[in-house]
Each structure stands twice: as C-alpha cells, then as structure tokens.
C-alpha positions as protocol buffer text, in pm:
chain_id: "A"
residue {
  index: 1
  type: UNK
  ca { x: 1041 y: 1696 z: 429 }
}
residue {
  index: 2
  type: UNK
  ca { x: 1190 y: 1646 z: 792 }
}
residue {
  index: 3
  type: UNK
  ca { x: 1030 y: 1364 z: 934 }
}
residue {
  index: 4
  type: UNK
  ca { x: 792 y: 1389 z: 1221 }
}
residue {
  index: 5
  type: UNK
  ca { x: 702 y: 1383 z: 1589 }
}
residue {
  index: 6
  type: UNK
  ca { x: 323 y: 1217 z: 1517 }
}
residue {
  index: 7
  type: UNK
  ca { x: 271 y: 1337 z: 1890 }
}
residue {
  index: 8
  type: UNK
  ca { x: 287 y: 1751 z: 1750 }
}
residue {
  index: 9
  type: UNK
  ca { x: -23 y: 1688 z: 1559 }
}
residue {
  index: 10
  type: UNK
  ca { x: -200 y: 1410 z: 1697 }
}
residue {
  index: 11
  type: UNK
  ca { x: -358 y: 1350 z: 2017 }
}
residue {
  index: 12
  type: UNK
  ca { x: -425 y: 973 z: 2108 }
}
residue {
  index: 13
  type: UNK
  ca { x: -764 y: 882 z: 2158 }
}
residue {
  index: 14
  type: UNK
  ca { x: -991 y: 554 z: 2215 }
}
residue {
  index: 15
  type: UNK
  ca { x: -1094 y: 363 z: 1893 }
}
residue {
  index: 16
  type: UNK
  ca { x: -1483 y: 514 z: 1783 }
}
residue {
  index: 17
  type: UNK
  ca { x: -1770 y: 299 z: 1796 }
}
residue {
  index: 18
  type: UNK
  ca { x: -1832 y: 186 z: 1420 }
}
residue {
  index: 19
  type: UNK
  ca { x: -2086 y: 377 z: 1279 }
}
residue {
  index: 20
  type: UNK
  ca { x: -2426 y: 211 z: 1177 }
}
residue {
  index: 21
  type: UNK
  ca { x: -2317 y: 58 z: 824 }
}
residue {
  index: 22
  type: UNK
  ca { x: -2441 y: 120 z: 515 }
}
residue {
  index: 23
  type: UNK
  ca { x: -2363 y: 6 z: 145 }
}
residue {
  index: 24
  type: UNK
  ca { x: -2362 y: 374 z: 23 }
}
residue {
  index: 25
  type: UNK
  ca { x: -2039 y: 431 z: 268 }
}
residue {
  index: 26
  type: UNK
  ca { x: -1733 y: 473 z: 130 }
}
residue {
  index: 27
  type: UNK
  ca { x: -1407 y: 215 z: 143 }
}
residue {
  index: 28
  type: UNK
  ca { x: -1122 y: 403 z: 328 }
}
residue {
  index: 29
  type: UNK
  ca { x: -766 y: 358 z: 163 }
}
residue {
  index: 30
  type: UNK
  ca { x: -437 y: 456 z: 305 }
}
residue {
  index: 31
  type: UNK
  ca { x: -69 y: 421 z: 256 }
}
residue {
  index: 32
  type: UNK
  ca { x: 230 y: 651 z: 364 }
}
residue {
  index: 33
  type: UNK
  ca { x: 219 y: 848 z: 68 }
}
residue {
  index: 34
  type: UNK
  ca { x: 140 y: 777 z: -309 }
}
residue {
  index: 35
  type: UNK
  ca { x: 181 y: 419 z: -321 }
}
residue {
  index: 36
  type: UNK
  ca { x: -117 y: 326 z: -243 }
}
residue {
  index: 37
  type: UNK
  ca { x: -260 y: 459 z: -529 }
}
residue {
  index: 38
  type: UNK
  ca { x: -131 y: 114 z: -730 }
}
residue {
  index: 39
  type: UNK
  ca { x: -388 y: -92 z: -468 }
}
residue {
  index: 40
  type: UNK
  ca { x: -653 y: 220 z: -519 }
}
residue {
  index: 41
  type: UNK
  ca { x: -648 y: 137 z: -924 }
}
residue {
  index: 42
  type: UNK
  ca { x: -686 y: -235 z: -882 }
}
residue {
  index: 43
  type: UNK
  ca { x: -1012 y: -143 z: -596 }
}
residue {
  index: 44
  type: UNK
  ca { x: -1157 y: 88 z: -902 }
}
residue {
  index: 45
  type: UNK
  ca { x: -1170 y: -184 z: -1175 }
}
residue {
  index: 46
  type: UNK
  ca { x: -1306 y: -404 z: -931 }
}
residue {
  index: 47
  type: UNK
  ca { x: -1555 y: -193 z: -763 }
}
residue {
  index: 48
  type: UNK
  ca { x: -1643 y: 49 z: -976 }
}
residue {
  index: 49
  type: UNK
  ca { x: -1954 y: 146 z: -817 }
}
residue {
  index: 50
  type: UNK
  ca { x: -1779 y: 252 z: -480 }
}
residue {
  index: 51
  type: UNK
  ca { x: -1667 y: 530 z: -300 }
}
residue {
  index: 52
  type: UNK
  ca { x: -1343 y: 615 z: -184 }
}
residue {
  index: 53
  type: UNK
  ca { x: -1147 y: 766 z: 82 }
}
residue {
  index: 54
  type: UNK
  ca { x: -785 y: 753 z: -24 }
}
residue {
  index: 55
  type: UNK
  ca { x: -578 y: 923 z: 298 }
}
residue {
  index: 56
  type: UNK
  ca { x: -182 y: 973 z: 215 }
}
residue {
  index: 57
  type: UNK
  ca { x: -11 y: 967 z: 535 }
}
residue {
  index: 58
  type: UNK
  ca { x: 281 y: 1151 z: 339 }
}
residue {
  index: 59
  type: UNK
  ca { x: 379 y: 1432 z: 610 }
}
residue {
  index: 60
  type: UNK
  ca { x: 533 y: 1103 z: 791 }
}
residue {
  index: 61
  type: UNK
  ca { x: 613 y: 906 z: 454 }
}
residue {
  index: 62
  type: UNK
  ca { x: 848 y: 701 z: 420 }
}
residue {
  index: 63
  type: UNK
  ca { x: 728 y: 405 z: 640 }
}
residue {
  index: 64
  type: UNK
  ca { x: 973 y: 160 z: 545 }
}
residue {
  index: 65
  type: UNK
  ca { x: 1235 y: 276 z: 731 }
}
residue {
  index: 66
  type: UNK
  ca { x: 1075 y: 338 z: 1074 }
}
residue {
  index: 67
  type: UNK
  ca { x: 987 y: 142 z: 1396 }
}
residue {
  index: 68
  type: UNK
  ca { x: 720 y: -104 z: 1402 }
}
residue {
  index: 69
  type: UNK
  ca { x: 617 y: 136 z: 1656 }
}
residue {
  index: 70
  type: UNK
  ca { x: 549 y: 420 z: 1482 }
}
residue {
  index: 71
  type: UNK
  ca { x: 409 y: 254 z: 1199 }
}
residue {
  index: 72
  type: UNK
  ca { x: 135 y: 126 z: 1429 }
}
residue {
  index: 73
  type: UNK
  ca { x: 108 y: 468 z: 1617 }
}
residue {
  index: 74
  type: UNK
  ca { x: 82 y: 617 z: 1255 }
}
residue {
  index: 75
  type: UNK
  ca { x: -203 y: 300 z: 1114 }
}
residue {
  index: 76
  type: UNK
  ca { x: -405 y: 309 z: 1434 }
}
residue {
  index: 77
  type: UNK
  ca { x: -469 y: 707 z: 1425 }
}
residue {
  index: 78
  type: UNK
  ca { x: -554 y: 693 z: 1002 }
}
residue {
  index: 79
  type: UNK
  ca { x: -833 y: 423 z: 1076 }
}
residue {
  index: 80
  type: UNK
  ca { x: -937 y: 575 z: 1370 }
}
residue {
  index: 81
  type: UNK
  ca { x: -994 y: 899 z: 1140 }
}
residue {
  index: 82
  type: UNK
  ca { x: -1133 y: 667 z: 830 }
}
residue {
  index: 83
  type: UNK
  ca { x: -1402 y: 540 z: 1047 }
}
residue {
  index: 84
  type: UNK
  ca { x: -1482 y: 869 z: 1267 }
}
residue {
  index: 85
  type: UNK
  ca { x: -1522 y: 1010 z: 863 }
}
residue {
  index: 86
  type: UNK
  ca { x: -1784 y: 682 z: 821 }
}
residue {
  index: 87
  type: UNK
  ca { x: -1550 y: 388 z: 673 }
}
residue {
  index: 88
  type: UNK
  ca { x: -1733 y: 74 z: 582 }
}
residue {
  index: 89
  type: UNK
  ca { x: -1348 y: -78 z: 549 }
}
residue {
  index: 90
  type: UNK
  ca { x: -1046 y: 4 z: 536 }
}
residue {
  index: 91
  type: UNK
  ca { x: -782 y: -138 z: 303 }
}
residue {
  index: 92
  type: UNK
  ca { x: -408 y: -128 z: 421 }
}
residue {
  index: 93
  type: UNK
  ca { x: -234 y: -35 z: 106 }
}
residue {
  index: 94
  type: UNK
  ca { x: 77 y: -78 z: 241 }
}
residue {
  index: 95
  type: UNK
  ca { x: 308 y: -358 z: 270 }
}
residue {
  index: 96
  type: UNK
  ca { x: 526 y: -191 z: 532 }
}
residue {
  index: 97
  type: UNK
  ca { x: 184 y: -62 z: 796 }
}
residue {
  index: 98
  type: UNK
  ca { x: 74 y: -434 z: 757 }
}
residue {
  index: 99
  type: UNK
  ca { x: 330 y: -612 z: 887 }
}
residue {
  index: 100
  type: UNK
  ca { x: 349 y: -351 z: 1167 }
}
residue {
  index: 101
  type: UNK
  ca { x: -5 y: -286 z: 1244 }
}
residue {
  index: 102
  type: UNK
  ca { x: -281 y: -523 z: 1118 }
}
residue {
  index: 103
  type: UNK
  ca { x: -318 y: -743 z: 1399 }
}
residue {
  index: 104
  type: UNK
  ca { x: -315 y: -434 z: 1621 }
}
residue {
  index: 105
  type: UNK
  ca { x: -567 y: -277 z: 1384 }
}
residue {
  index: 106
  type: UNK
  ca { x: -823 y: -613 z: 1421 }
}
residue {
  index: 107
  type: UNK
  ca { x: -791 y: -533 z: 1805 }
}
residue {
  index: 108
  type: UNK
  ca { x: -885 y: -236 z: 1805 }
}
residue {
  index: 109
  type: UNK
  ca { x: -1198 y: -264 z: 1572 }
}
residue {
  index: 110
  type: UNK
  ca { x: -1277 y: -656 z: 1525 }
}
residue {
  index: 111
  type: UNK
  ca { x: -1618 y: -552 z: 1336 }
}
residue {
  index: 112
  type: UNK
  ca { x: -1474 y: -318 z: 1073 }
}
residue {
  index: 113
  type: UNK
  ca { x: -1382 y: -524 z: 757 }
}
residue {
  index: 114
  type: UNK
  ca { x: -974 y: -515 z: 746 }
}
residue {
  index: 115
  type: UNK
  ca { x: -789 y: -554 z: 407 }
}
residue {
  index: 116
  type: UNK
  ca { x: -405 y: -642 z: 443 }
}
residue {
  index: 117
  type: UNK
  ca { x: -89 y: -664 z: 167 }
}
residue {
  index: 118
  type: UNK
  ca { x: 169 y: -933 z: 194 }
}
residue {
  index: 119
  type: UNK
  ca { x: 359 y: -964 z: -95 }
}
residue {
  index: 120
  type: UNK
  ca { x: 272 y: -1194 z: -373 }
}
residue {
  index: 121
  type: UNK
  ca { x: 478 y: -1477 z: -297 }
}
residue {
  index: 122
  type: UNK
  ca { x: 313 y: -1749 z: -257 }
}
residue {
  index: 123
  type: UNK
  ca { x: 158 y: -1696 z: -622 }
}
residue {
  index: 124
  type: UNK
  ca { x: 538 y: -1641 z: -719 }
}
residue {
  index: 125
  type: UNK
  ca { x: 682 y: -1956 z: -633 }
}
residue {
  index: 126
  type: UNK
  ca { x: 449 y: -2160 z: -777 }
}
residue {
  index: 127
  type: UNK
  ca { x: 417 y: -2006 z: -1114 }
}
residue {
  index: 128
  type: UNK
  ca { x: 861 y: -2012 z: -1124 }
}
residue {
  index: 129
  type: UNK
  ca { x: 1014 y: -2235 z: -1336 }
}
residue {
  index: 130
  type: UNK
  ca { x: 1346 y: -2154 z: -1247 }
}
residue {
  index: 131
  type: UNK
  ca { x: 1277 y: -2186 z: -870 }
}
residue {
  index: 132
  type: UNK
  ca { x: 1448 y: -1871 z: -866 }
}
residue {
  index: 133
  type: UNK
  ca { x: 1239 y: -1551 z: -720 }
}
residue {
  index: 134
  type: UNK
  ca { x: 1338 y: -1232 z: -625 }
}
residue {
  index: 135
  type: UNK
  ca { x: 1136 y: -986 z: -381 }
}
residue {
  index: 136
  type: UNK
  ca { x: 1163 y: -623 z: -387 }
}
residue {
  index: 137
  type: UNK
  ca { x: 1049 y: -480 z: -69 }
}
residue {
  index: 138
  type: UNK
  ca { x: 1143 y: -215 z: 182 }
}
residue {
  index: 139
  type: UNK
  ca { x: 1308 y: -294 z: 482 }
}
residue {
  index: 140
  type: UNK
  ca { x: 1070 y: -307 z: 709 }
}
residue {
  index: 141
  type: UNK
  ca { x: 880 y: -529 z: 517 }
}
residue {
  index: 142
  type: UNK
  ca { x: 1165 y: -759 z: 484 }
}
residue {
  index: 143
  type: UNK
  ca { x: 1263 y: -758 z: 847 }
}
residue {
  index: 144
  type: UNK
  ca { x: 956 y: -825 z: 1008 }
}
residue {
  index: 145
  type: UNK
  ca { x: 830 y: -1111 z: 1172 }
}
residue {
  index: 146
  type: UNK
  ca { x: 514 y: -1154 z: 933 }
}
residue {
  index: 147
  type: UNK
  ca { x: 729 y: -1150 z: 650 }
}
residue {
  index: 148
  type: UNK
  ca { x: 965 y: -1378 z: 776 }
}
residue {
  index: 149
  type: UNK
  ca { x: 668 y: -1628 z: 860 }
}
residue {
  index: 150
  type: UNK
  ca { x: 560 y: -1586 z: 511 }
}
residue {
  index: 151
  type: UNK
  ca { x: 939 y: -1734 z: 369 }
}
residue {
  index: 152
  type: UNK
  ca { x: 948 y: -1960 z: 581 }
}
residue {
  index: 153
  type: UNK
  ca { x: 577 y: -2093 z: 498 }
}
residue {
  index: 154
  type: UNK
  ca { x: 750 y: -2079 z: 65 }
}
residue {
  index: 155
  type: UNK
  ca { x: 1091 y: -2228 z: 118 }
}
residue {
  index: 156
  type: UNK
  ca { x: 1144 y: -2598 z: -11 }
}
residue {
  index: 157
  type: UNK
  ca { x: 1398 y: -2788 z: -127 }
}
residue {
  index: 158
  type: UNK
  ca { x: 1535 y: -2668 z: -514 }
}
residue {
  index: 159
  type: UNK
  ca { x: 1374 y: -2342 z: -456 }
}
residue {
  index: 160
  type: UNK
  ca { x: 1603 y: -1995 z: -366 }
}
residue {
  index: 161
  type: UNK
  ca { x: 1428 y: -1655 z: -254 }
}
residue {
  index: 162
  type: UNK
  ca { x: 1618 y: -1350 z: -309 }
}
residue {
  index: 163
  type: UNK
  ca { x: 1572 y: -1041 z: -88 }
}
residue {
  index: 164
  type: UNK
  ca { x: 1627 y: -721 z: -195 }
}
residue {
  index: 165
  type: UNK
  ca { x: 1574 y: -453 z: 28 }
}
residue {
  index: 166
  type: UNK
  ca { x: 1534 y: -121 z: -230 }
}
residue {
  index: 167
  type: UNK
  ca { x: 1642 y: 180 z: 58 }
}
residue {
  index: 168
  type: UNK
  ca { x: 1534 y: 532 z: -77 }
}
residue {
  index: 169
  type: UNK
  ca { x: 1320 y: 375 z: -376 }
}
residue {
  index: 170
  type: UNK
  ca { x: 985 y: 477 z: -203 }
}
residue {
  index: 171
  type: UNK
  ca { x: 1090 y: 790 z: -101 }
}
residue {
  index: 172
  type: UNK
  ca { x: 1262 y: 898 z: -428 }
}
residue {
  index: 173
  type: UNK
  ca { x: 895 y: 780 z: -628 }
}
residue {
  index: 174
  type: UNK
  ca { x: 695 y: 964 z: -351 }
}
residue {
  index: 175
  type: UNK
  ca { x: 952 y: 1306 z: -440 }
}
residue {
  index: 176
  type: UNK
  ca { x: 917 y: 1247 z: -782 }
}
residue {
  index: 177
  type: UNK
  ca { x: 1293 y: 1224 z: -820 }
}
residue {
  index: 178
  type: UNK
  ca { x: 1329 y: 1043 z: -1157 }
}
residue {
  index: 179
  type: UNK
  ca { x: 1686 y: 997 z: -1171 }
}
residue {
  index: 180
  type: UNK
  ca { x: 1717 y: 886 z: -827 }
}
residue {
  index: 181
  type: UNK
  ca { x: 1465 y: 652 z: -897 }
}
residue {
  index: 182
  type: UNK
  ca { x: 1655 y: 508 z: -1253 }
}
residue {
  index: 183
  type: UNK
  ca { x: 1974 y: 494 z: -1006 }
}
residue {
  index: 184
  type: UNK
  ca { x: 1833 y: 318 z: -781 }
}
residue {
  index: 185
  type: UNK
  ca { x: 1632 y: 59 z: -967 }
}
residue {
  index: 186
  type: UNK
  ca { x: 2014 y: 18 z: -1135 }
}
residue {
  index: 187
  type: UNK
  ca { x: 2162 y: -17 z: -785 }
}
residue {
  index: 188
  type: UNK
  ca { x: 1874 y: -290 z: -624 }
}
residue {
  index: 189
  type: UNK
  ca { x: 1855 y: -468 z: -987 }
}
residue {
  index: 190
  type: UNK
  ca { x: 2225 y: -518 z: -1099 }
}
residue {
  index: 191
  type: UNK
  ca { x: 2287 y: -655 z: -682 }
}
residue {
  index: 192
  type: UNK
  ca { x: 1981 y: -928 z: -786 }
}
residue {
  index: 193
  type: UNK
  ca { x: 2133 y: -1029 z: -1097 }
}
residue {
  index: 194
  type: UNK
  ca { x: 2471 y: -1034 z: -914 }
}
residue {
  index: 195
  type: UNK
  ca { x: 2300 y: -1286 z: -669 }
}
residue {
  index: 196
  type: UNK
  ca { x: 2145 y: -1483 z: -953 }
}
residue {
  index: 197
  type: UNK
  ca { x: 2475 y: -1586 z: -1106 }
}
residue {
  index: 198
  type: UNK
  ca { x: 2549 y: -1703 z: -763 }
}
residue {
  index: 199
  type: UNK
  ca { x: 2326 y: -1997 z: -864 }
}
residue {
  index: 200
  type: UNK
  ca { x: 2265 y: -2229 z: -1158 }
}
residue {
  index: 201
  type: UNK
  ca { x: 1966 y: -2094 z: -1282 }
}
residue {
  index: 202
  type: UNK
  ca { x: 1799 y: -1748 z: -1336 }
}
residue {
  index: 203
  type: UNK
  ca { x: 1578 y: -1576 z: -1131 }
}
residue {
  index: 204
  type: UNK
  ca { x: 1202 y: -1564 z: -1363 }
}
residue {
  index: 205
  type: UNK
  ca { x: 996 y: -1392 z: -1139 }
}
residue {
  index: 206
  type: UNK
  ca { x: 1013 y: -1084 z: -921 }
}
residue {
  index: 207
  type: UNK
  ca { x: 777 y: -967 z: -586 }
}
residue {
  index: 208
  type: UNK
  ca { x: 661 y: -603 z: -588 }
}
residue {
  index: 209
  type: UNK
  ca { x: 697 y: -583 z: -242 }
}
residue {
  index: 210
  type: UNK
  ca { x: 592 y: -217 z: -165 }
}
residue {
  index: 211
  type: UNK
  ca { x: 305 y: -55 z: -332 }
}
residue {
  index: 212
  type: UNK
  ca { x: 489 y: 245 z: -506 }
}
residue {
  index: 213
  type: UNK
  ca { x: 698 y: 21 z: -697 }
}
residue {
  index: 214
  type: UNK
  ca { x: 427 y: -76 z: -915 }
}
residue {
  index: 215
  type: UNK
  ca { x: 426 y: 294 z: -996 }
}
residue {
  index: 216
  type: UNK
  ca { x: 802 y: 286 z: -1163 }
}
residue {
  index: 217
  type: UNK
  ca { x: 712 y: -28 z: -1298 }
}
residue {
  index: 218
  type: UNK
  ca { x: 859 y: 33 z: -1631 }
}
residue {
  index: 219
  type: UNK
  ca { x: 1157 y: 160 z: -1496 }
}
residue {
  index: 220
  type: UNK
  ca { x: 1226 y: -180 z: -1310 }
}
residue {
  index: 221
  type: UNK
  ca { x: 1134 y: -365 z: -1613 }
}
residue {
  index: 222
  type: UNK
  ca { x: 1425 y: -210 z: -1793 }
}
residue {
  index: 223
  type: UNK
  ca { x: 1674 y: -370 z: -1561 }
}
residue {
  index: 224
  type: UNK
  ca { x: 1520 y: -734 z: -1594 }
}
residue {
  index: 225
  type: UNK
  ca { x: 1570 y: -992 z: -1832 }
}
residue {
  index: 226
  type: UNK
  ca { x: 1316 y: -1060 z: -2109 }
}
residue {
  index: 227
  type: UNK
  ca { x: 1067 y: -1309 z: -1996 }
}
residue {
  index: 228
  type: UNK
  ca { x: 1062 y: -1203 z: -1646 }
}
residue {
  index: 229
  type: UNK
  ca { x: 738 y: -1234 z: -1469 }
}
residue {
  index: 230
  type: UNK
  ca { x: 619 y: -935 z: -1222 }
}
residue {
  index: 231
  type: UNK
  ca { x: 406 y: -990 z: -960 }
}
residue {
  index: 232
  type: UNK
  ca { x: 203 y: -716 z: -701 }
}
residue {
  index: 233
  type: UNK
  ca { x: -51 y: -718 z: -471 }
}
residue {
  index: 234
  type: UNK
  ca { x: -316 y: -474 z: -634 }
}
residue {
  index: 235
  type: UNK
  ca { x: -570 y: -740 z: -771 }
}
residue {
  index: 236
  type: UNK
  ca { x: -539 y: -987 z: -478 }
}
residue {
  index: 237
  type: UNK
  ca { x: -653 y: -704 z: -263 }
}
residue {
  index: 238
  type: UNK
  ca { x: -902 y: -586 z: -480 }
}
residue {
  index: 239
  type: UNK
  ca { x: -1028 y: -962 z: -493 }
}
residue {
  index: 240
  type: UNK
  ca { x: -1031 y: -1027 z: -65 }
}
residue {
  index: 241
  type: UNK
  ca { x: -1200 y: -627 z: -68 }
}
residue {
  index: 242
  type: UNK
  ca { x: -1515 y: -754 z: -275 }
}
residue {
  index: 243
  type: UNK
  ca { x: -1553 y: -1065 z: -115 }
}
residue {
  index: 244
  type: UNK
  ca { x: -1538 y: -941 z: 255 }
}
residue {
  index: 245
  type: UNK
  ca { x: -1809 y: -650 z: 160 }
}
residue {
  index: 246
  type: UNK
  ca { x: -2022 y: -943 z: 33 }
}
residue {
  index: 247
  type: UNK
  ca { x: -2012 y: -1126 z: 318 }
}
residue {
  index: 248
  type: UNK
  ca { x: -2082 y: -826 z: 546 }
}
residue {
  index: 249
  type: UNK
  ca { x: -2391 y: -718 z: 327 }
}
residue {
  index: 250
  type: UNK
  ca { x: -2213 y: -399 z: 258 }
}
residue {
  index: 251
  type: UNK
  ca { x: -2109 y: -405 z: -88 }
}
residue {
  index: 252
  type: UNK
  ca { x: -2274 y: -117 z: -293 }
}
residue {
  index: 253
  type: UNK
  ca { x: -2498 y: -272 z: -583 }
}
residue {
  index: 254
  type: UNK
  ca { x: -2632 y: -124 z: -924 }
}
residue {
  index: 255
  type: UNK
  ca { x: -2525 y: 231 z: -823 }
}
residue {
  index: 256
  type: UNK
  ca { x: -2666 y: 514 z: -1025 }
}
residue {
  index: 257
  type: UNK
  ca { x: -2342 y: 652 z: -1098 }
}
residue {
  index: 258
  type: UNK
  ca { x: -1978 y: 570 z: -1079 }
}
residue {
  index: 259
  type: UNK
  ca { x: -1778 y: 612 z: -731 }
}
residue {
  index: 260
  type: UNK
  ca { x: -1592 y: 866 z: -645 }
}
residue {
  index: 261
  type: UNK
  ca { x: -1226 y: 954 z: -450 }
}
residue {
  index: 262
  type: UNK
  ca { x: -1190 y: 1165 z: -164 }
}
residue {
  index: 263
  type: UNK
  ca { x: -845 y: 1258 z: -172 }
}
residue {
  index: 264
  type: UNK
  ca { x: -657 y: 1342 z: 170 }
}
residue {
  index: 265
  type: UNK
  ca { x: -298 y: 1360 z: 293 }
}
residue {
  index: 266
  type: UNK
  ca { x: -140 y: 1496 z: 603 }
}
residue {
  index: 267
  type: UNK
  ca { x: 148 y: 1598 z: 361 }
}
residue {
  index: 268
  type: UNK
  ca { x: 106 y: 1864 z: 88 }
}
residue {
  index: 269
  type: UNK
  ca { x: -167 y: 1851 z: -86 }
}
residue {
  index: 270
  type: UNK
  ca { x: -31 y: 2004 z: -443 }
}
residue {
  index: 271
  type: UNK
  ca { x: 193 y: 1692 z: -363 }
}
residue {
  index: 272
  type: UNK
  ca { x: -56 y: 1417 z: -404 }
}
residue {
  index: 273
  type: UNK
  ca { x: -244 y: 1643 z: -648 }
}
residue {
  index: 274
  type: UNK
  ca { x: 74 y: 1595 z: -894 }
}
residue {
  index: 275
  type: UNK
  ca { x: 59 y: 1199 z: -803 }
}
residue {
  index: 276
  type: UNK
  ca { x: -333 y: 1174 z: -905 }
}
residue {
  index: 277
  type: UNK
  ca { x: -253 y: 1378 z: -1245 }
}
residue {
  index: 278
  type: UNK
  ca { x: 54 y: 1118 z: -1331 }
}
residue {
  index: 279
  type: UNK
  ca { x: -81 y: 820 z: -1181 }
}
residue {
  index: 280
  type: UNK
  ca { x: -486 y: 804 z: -1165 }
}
residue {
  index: 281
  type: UNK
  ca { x: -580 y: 680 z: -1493 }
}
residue {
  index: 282
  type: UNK
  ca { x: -792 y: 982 z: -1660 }
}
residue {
  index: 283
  type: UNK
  ca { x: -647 y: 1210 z: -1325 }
}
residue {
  index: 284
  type: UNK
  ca { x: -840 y: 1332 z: -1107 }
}
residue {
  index: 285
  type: UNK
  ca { x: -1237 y: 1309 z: -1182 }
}
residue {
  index: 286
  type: UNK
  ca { x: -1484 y: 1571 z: -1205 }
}
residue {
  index: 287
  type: UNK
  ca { x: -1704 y: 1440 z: -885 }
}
residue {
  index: 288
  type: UNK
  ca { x: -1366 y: 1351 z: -652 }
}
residue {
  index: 289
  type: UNK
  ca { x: -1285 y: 1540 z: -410 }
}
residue {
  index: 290
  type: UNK
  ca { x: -997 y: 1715 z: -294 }
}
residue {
  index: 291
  type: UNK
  ca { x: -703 y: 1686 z: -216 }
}
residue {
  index: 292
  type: UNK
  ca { x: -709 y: 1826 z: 123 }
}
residue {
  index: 293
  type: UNK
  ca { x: -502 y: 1857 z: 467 }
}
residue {
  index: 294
  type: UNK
  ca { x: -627 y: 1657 z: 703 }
}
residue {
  index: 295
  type: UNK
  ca { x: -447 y: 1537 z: 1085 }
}
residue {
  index: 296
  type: UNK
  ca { x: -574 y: 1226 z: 1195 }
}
residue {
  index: 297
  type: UNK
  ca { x: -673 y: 1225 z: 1561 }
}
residue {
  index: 298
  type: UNK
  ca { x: -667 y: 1634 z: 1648 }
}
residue {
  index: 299
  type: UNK
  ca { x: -977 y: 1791 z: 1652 }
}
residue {
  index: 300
  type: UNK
  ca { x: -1160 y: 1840 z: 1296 }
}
C-alpha cells in the first residue's frame, strides 16, 4: 500500500476532555498494524475480564521507518480517537510510536493512564551469562533518543550490546509475505552471528524489539543457537497495565462474562481480519467486534 499523507484523512483537532471513568470502559490498544496483537495476547491473559479496543493504524504501517514526526502526528490522532470512543487507557503497543510519542502523549492527556514499550533490556542483561545480547528492533527504535538513553543506562564494563536494525521485517509480517520474512530473519540473524564471532563469547540472549516480531517468533528461533534466551515486552506491559488500573480505581472486577475486542484499522479490514484468524488464539470471538474502517480525527 502507498504510504500516506495523514493530512488527506485527518483533520487536527484539540485533545477531548476525558470522559467520566468507569471500570466497565474498555482499554484502547494500538500499533501500526498487526503487531500489536503480541502486547494484546499478553493484556488478555492478564485481564481477562476487560474490554478491548485494538485500533491498527495499518493504512500508514510501517512506523519504523518514518519521522519521529509523523509517528507522533499518527499516536496523538489514535488516542485522541481511543478516548473520544471512551478509553479508560491506552496501551502503546508499539516500540517505534513510544519512543516518538509518549511523552507528547502524557502532555496532551496527563489524567488518562499511559502504557509504553521499551524493549526488554534491562531484564536481558542481567539474566546473560555471556554478557553478550543482541536487540532486534526497527530503526526508529534504534535511533532514537529514548532508546539510546536506555543503552546507555545497560552498558558496563565486560558486557557488549548488539544492534540489529531488521529493515522490511515488520512490513513483510504485516503483508503476510512468508518468504520475505524467512529471508530476512536469514539476512538480520546470520549479520548477528557474524558480529558475535567478533568477540570471545556468544551472544545468549536476544531483545524483541518491535512487537510483530514476536509474531514470526519461530521463524527467528530457527536462525539462533540452541539455548538462546528470547525476550519481549508483552507481559511487562500487561504487568504496568493492571497495576496502573488499580491504582486509578478503574480496573474491572468479577465481571459476568469474559471481555471482548473491538477490532479497528484505518487499513483494510479483511487485512487485520486474516491477522486475528492466524494470530488471536481461538480467532476472532463470537462477542468481538469487527473489524471495521475507522479515520482517526475526521468526523465519525
């Protein structure tokens, strides 16, 4: 799909007043496409009692290869719509709209309970043996200035971080492309175990640093070593989710009923109806809803 003018469909506004807020309210979830459905799994085993709102931004996917500046253009106009559609919070599911856009995104609504992903590095380092880690990521997550704050807060003496920026991989999992996706895994894989021999030890754990990955995860696992831990963000997330609903009073007890998933894109919707099917566990569930076309920011 040619990429996007977000000005030809959306129509900047003020940030809405948060509506009153009420445990029954749904969580809103978004990502640039189908990623985000790795974070959405780890929110379901966690919460299993709440609704969702899962919005993939995929008519302007991929992220990772954008400005910062549209990638905040992009995050600020999907919460805006999450909360006008009555949001309790909003979860970030993607690595590349945080480092962008989350600070912008507090701005805007300091009262709405904000979910980030950083990749799992911290948690990587210290479980390594080796000293040796490896972080698959986009580019944009790699190059920007809250990732770079993040290495610099895990560096230390003995210890080597190896970035791998994986061009293409999102987009060729968002497509569906399953060759590209084996030939690129190859690619990004063989050039980190190039870099390992570099050194004296081997790297033992790998960084999912963009939420789709987790998708091809056993297609990634095929180019590592035995042994070799993998690390993502879904659980983490899942974990900071619960305990910011708690503290805001908002988190949805004893319901009657399991949650359910509205399912949204700006993209096409038989698109992210083929991603539930493959990647929801059970697909998609007899009370969800959707998918449908939405345009965040023009009139509804």
């Amino acid at each position: 799909m040619p990429h996007q003018d977000p000005s030809l469909t959306l129509n900047p506004a003020p940030a809405p007043a948060l509506p009153s807020h009420r445990a029954e309210a749904p969580i809103g979830v978004f990502d640039s496409g189908i990623g985000g459905l790795s974070v959405l799994r780890a929110l379901r085993q966690a919460l299993p009692g709440e609704d969702f709102i899962y919005l993939a931004d995929s008519g302007f996917a991929p992220y990772g290869e954008r400005s910062d500046a549209f990638v905040r253009e992009r995050s600020e106009r999907i919460t805006r719509e999450l909360v006008a559609q009555g949001a309790k919070a909003v979860v970030v599911a993607c690595n590349t709209a945080t480092a962008a856009a989350i600070a912008a995104l507090r701005r805007q609504w300091p009262e709405l309970p904000l979910v980030g992903l950083e990749p799992a590095l911290k948690p990587a380092v210290q479980a390594s043996l080796s000293g040796q880690v490896a972080v698959l990521a986009t580019r944009g997550t790699l190059q920007s200035p809250k990732f770079a704050q993040l290495l610099a807060q895990c560096q230390a003496p003995g210890r080597h971080i190896h970035c791998q920026p994986c061009d293409g991989l999102a987009d060729a999992i968002e497509q569906g492309d399953e060759a590209r996706v084996a030939d690129l895994c190859q690619q990004y894989l063989g050039a980190l175990d190039l870099a390992a021999h570099s050194g004296n030890a081997a790297i033992d754990t790998v960084v999912l640093g963009c939420t789709h990955y987790p998708l091809v995860l056993a297609e990634i696992q095929k180019g590592l070593k035995p042994g070799v831990a993998v690390l993502d963000t879904g659980a983490p997330v899942a974990r900071q989710t619960r305990r910011l609903l708690e503290a805001a009073g908002l988190l949805r007890h004893a319901p009657e009923s399991p949650g359910r998933v509205t399912w949204q894109t700006t993209g096409q919707p038989s698109q992210l109806s083929a991603a539930v099917q493959r990647w929801w566990p059970g697909g998609q569930g007899l009370h969800d809803r959707g998918p449908t076309l939405v345009s965040p920011g023009a009139s509804r």
